[in-house]
PDB file of C-alpha atoms in Angstrom:
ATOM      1  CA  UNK A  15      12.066 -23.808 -65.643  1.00 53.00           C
ATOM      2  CA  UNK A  16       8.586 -23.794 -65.686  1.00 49.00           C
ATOM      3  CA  UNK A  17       8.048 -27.166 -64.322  1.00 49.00           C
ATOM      4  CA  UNK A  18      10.175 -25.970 -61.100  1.00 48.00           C
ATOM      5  CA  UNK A  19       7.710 -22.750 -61.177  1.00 51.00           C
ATOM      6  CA  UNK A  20       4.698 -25.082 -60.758  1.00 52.00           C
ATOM      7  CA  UNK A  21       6.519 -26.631 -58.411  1.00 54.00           C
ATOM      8  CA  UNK A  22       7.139 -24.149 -56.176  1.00 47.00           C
ATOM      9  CA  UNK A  23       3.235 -23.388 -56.828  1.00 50.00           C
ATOM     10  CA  UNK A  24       2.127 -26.447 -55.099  1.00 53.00           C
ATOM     11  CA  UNK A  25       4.354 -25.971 -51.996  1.00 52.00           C
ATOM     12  CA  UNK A  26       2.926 -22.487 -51.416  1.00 51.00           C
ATOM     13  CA  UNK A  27      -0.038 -23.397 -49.977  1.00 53.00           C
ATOM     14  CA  UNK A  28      -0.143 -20.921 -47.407  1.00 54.00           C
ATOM     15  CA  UNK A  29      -1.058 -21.423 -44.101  1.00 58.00           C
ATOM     16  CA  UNK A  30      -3.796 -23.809 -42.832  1.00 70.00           C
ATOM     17  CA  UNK A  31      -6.972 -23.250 -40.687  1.00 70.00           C
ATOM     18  CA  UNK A  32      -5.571 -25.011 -37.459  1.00 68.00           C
ATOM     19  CA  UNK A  33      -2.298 -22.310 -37.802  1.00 64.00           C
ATOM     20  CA  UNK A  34      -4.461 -19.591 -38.060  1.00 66.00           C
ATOM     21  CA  UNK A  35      -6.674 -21.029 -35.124  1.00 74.00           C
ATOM     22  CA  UNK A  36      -3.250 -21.439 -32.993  1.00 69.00           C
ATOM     23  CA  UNK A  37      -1.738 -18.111 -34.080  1.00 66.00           C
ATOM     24  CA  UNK A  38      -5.030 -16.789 -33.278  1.00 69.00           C
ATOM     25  CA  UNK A  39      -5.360 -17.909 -29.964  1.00 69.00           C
ATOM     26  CA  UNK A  40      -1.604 -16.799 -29.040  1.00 70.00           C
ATOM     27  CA  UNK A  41      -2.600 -13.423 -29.682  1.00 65.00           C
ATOM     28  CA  UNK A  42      -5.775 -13.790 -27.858  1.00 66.00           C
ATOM     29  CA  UNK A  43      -3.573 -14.928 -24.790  1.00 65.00           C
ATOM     30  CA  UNK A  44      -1.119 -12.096 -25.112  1.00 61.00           C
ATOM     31  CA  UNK A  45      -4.027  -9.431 -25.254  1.00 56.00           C
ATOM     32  CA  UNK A  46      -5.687 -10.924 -22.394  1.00 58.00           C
ATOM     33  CA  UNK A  47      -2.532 -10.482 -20.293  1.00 59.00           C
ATOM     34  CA  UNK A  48      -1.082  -7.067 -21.327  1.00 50.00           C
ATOM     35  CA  UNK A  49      -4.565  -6.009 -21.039  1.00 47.00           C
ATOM     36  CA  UNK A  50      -4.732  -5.141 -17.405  1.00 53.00           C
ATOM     37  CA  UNK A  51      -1.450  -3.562 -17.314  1.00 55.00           C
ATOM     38  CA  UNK A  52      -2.612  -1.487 -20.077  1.00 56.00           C
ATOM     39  CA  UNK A  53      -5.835  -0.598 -18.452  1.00 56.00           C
ATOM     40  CA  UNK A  54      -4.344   0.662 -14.992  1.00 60.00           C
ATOM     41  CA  UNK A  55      -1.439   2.378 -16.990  1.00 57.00           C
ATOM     42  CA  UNK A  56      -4.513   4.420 -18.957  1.00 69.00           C
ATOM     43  CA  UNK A  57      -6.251   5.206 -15.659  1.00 74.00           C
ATOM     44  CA  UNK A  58      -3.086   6.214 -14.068  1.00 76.00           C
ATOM     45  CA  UNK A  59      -2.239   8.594 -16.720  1.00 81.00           C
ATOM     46  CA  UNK A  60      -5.900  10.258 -16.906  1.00 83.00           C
ATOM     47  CA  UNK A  61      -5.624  10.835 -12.687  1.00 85.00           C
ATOM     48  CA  UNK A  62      -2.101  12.443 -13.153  1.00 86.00           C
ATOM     49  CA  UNK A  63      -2.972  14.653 -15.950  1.00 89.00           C
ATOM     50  CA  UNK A  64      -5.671  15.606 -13.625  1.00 91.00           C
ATOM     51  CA  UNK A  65      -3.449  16.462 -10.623  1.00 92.00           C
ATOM     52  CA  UNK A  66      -0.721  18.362 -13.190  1.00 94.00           C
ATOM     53  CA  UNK A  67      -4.323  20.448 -13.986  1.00 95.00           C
ATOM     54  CA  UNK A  68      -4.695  21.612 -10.081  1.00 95.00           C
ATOM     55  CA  UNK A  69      -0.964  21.708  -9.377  1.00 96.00           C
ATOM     56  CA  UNK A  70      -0.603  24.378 -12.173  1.00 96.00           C
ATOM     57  CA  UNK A  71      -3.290  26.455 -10.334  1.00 96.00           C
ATOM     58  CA  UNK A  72      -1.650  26.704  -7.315  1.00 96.00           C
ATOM     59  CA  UNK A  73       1.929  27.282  -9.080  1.00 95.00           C
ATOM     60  CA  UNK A  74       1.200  30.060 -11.575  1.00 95.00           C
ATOM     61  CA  UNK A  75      -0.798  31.778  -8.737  1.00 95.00           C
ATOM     62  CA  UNK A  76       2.046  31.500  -6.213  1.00 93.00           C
ATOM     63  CA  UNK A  77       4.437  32.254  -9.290  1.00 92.00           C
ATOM     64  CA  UNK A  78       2.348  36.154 -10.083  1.00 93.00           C
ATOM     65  CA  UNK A  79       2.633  36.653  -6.684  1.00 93.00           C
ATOM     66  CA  UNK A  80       6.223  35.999  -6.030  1.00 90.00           C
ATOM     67  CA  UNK A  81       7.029  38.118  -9.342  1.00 91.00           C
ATOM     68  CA  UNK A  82       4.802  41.554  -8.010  1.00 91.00           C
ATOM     69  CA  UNK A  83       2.063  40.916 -10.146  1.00 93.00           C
ATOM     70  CA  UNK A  84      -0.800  40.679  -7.320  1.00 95.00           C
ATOM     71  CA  UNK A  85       0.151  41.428  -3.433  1.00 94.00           C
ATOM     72  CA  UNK A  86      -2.683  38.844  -2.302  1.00 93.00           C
ATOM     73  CA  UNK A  87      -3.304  35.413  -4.098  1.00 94.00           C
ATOM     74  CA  UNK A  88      -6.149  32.951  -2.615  1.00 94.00           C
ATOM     75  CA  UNK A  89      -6.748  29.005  -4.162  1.00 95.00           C
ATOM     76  CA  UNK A  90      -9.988  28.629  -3.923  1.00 94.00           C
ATOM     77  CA  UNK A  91     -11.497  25.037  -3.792  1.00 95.00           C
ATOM     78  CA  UNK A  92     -14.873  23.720  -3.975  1.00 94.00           C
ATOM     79  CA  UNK A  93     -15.591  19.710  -3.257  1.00 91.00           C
ATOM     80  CA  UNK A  94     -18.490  18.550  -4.863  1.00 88.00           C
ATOM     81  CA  UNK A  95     -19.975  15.268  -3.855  1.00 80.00           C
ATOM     82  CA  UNK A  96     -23.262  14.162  -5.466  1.00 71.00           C
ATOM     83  CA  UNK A  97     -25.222  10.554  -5.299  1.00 64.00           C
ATOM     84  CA  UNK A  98     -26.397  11.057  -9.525  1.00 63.00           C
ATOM     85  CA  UNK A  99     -22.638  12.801 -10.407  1.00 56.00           C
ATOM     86  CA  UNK A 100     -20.244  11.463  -8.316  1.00 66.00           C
ATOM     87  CA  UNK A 101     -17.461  14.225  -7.378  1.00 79.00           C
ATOM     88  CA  UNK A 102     -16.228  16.956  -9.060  1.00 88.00           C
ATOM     89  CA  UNK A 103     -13.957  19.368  -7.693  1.00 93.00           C
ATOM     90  CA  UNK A 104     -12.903  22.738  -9.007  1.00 95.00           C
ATOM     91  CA  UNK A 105      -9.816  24.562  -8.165  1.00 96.00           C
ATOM     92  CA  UNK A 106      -9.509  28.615  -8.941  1.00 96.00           C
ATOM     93  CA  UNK A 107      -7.372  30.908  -8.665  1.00 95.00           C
ATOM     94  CA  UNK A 108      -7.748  34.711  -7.799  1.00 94.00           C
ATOM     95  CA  UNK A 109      -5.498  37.605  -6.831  1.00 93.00           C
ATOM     96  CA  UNK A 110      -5.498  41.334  -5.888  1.00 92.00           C
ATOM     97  CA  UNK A 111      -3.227  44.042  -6.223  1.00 93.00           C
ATOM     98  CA  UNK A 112      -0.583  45.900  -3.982  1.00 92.00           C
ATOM     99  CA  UNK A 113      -3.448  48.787  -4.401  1.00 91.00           C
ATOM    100  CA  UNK A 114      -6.246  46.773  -3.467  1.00 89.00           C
ATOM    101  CA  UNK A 115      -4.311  45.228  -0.785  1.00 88.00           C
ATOM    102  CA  UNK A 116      -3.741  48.341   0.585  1.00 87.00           C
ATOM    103  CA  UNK A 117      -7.464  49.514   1.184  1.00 86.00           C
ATOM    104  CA  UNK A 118      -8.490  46.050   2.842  1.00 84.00           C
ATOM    105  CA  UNK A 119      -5.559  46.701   5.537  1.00 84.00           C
ATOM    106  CA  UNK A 120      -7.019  50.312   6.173  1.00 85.00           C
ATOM    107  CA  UNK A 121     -10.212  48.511   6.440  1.00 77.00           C
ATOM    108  CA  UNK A 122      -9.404  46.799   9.630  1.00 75.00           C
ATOM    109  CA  UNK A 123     -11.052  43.673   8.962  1.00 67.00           C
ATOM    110  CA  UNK A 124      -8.457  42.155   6.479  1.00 77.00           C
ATOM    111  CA  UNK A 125      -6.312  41.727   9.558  1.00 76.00           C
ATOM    112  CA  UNK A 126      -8.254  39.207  11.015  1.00 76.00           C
ATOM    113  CA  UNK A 127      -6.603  35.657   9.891  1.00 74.00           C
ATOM    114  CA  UNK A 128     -10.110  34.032   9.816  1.00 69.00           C
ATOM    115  CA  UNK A 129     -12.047  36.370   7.782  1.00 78.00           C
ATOM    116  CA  UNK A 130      -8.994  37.339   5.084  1.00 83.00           C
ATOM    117  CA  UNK A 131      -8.898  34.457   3.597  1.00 85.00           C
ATOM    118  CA  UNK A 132     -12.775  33.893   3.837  1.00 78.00           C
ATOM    119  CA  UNK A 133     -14.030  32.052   0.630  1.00 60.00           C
ATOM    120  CA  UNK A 134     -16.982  34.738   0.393  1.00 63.00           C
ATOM    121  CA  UNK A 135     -14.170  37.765   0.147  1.00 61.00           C
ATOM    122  CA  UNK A 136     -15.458  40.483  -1.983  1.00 65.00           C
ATOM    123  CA  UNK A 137     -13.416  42.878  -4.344  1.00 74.00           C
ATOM    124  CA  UNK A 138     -10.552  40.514  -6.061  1.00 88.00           C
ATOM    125  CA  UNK A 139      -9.124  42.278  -8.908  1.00 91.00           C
ATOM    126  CA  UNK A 140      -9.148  39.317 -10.914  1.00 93.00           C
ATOM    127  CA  UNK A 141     -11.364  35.659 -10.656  1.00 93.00           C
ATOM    128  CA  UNK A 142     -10.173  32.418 -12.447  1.00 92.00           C
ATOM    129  CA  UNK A 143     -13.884  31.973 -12.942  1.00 89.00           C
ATOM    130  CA  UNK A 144     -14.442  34.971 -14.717  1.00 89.00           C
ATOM    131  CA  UNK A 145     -11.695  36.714 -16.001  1.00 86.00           C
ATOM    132  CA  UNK A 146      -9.642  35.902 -19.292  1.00 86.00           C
ATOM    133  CA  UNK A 147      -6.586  36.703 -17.502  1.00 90.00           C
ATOM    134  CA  UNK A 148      -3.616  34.556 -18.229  1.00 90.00           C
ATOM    135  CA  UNK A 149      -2.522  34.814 -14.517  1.00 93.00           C
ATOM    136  CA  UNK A 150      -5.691  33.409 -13.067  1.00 94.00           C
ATOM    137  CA  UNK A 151      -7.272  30.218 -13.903  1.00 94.00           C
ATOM    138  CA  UNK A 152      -9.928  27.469 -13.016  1.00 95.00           C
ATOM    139  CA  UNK A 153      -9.803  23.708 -13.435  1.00 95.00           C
ATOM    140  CA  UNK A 154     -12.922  21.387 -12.835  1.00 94.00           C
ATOM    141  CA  UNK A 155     -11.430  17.968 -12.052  1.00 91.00           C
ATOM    142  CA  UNK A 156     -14.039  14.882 -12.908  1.00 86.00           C
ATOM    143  CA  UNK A 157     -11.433  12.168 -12.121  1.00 82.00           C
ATOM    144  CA  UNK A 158     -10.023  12.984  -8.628  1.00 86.00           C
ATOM    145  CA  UNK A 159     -11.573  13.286  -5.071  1.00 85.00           C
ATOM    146  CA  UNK A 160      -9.809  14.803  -2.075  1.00 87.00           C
ATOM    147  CA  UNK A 161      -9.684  14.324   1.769  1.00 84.00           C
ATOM    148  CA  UNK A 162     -11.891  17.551   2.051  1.00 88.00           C
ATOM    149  CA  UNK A 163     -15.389  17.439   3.609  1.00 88.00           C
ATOM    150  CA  UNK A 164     -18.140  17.028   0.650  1.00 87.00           C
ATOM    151  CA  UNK A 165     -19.480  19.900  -0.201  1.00 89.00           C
ATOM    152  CA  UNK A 166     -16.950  21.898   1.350  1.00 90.00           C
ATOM    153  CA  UNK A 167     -15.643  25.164  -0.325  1.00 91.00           C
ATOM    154  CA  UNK A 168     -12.013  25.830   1.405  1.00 92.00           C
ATOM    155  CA  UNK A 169      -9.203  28.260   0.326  1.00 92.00           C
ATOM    156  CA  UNK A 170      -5.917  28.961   0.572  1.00 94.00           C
ATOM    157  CA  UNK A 171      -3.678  32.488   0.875  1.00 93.00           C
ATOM    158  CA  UNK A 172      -0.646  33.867   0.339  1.00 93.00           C
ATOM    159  CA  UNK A 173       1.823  37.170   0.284  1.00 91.00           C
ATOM    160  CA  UNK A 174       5.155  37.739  -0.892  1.00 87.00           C
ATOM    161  CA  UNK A 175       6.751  38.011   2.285  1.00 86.00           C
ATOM    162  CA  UNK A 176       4.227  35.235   3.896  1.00 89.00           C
ATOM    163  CA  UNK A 177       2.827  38.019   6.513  1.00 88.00           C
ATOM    164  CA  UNK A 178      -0.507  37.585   5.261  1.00 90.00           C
ATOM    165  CA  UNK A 179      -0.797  33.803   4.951  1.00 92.00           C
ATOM    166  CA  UNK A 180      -3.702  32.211   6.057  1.00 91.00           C
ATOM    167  CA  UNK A 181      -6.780  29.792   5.301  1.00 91.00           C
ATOM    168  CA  UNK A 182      -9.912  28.619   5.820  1.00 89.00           C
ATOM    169  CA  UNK A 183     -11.341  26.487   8.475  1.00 87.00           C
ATOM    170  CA  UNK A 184     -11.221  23.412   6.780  1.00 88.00           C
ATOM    171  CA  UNK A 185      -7.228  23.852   6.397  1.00 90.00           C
ATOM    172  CA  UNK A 186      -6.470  25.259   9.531  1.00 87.00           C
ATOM    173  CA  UNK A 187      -3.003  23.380  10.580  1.00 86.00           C
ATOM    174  CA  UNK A 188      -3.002  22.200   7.331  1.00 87.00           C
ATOM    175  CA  UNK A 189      -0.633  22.895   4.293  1.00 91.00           C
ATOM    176  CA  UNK A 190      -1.422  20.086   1.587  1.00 91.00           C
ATOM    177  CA  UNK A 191      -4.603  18.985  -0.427  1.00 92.00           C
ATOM    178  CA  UNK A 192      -4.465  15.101  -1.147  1.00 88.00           C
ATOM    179  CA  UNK A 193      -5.793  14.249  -4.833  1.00 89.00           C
ATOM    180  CA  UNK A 194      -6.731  10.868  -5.466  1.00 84.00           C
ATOM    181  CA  UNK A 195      -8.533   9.050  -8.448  1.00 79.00           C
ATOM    182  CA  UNK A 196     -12.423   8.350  -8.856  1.00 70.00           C
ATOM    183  CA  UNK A 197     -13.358   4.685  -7.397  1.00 57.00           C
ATOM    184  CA  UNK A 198     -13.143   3.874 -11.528  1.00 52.00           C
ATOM    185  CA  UNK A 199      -9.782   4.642 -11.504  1.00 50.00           C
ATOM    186  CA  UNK A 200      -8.037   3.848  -8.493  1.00 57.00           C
ATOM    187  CA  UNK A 201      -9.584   1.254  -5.595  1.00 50.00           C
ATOM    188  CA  UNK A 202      -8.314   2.609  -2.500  1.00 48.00           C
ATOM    189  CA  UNK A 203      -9.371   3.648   0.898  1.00 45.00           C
ATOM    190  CA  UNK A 204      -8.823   7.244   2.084  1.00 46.00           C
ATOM    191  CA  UNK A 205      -5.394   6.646   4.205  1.00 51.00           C
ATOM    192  CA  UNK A 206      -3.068   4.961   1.532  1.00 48.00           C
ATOM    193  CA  UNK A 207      -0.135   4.830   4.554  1.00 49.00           C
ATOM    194  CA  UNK A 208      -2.685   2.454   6.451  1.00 51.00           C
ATOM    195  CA  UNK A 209      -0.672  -1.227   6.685  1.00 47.00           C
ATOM    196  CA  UNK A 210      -4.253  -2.846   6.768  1.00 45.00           C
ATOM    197  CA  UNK A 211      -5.287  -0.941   3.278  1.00 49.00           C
ATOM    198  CA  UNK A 212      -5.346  -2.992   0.391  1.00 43.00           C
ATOM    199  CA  UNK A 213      -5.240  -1.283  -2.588  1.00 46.00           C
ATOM    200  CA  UNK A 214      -6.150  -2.811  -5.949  1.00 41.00           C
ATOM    201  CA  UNK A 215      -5.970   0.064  -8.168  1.00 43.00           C
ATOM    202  CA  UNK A 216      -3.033   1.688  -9.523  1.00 46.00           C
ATOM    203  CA  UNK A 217      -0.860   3.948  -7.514  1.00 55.00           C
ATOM    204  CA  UNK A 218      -1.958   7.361  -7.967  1.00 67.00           C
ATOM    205  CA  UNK A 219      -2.335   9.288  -4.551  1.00 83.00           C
ATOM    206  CA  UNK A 220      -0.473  12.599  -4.669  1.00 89.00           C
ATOM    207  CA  UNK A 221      -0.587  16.022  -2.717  1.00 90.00           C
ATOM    208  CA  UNK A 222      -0.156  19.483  -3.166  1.00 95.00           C
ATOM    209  CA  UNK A 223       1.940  20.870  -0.576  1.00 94.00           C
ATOM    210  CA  UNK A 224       2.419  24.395   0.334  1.00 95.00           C
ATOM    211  CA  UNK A 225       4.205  26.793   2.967  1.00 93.00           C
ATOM    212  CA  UNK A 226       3.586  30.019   3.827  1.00 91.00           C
ATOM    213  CA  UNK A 227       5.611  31.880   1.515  1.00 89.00           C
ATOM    214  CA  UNK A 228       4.776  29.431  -1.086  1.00 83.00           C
ATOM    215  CA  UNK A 229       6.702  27.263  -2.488  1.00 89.00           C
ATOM    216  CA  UNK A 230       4.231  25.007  -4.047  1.00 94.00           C
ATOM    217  CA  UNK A 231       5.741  20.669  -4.552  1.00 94.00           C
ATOM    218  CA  UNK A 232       3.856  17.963  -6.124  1.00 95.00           C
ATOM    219  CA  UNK A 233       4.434  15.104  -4.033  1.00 92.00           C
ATOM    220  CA  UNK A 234       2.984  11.119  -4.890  1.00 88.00           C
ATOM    221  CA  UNK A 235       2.843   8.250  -2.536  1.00 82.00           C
ATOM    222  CA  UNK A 236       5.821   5.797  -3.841  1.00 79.00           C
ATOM    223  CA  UNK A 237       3.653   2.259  -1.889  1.00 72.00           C
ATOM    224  CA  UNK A 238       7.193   0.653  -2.209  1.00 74.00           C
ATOM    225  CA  UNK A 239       9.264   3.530  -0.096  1.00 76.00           C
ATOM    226  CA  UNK A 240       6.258   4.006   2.169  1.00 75.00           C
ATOM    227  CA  UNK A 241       6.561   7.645   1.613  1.00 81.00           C
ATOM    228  CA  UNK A 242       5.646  10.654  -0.188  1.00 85.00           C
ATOM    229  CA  UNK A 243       8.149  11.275  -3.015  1.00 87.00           C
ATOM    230  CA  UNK A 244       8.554  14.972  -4.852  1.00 89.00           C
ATOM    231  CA  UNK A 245       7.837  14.860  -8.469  1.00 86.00           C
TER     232      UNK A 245
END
């Protein structure tokens, strides 16, 4: 018995330096291929958790209003572009009450589609950017740019009933803001439905789309279909 232990001693020797070199340079291999897939399935995942950040702006606002809560709800956007910080855009909401509503019609001026929606509008009852109300909020966004101007500052309005919908000037005609990651996260060029755009990133264009009364959809461009597909 113990000459078989001593046996079986000597042929456990383990494993030898050119196996561990091989195994090694296997795993090497195997990294160095999944690696890429990982990295564009990281990126992908940081852009959408930025676009689920501005779509719940717009759909808790448009849900308060729909409920009663406020009579007049604006998304307000601001599109920062700078050569040292790259873009950052922030996304607010704000609302006002049937009350408040009320006085700005008396007013005269709130009639005017062009000026209610104005992103200068005094008097909301309550500011995503500085109230600790759970019905407004404000998001900045580090990892996305839009199709807005730079610099712009552009908002969006709605009612219950979709009587006093309106915008301004930079979404006139308009009723979606395109989201899109930072050049660090997805290579593309500004029109993803262009045949001639080659796009080396990972696919993570989507849009917020909006009607009148509402009715907020997230929406992402599916590169295979060729269209925009609800999410």
């Amino acid at each position: 018995q113990v000459k078989l232990m001593h046996q079986l001693v000597e042929n456990n020797k383990g494993f030898t330096t050119l196996e561990v070199i091989v195994v090694l340079c296997i795993v090497g291999v195997l990294a160095a291929i999944s690696y890429p897939r990982i990295s564009d399935w990281n990126k992908a995942r940081t852009v959408q958790s930025d676009v689920l950040k501005a779509f719940n702006v717009f759909d808790k606002i448009n849900s308060q209003v729909q409920r009663g809560l406020y009579a007049f709800v604006q998304v307000y956007i601001i599109n920062e572009v700078s050569d040292d910080a790259g873009t950052s855009i922030t996304i607010t909401s704000r609302g006002i009450t049937a009350d408040t509503l009320g006085d700005k019609i008396t007013s005269g001026a709130f009639r005017n589609a062009s000026e209610r929606c104005s992103a200068d509008i005094a008097d909301w009852d309550h500011d995503g950017t500085i109230s600790d109300r759970p019905e407004v909020s404000s998001v900045v966004l580090d990892n996305l740019q839009t199709t807005l101007e730079p610099d712009a500052e552009e908002g969006v309005c709605f009612s219950k009933d979709g009587r006093w919908y309106s915008t301004t000037d930079g979404l006139a005609g308009v009723n979606f803001l395109e989201l899109f990651g930072t050049g660090g996260l997805c290579d593309r060029h500004l029109n993803p439905r262009d045949e001639m755009d080659i796009r080396r990133g990972p696919q993570c264009d989507y849009r917020i789309i909006w009607s009148r009364f509402g009715n907020i959809k997230l929406e992402k461009w599916a590169e295979v279909k060729g269209d925009w597909v609800t999410q």
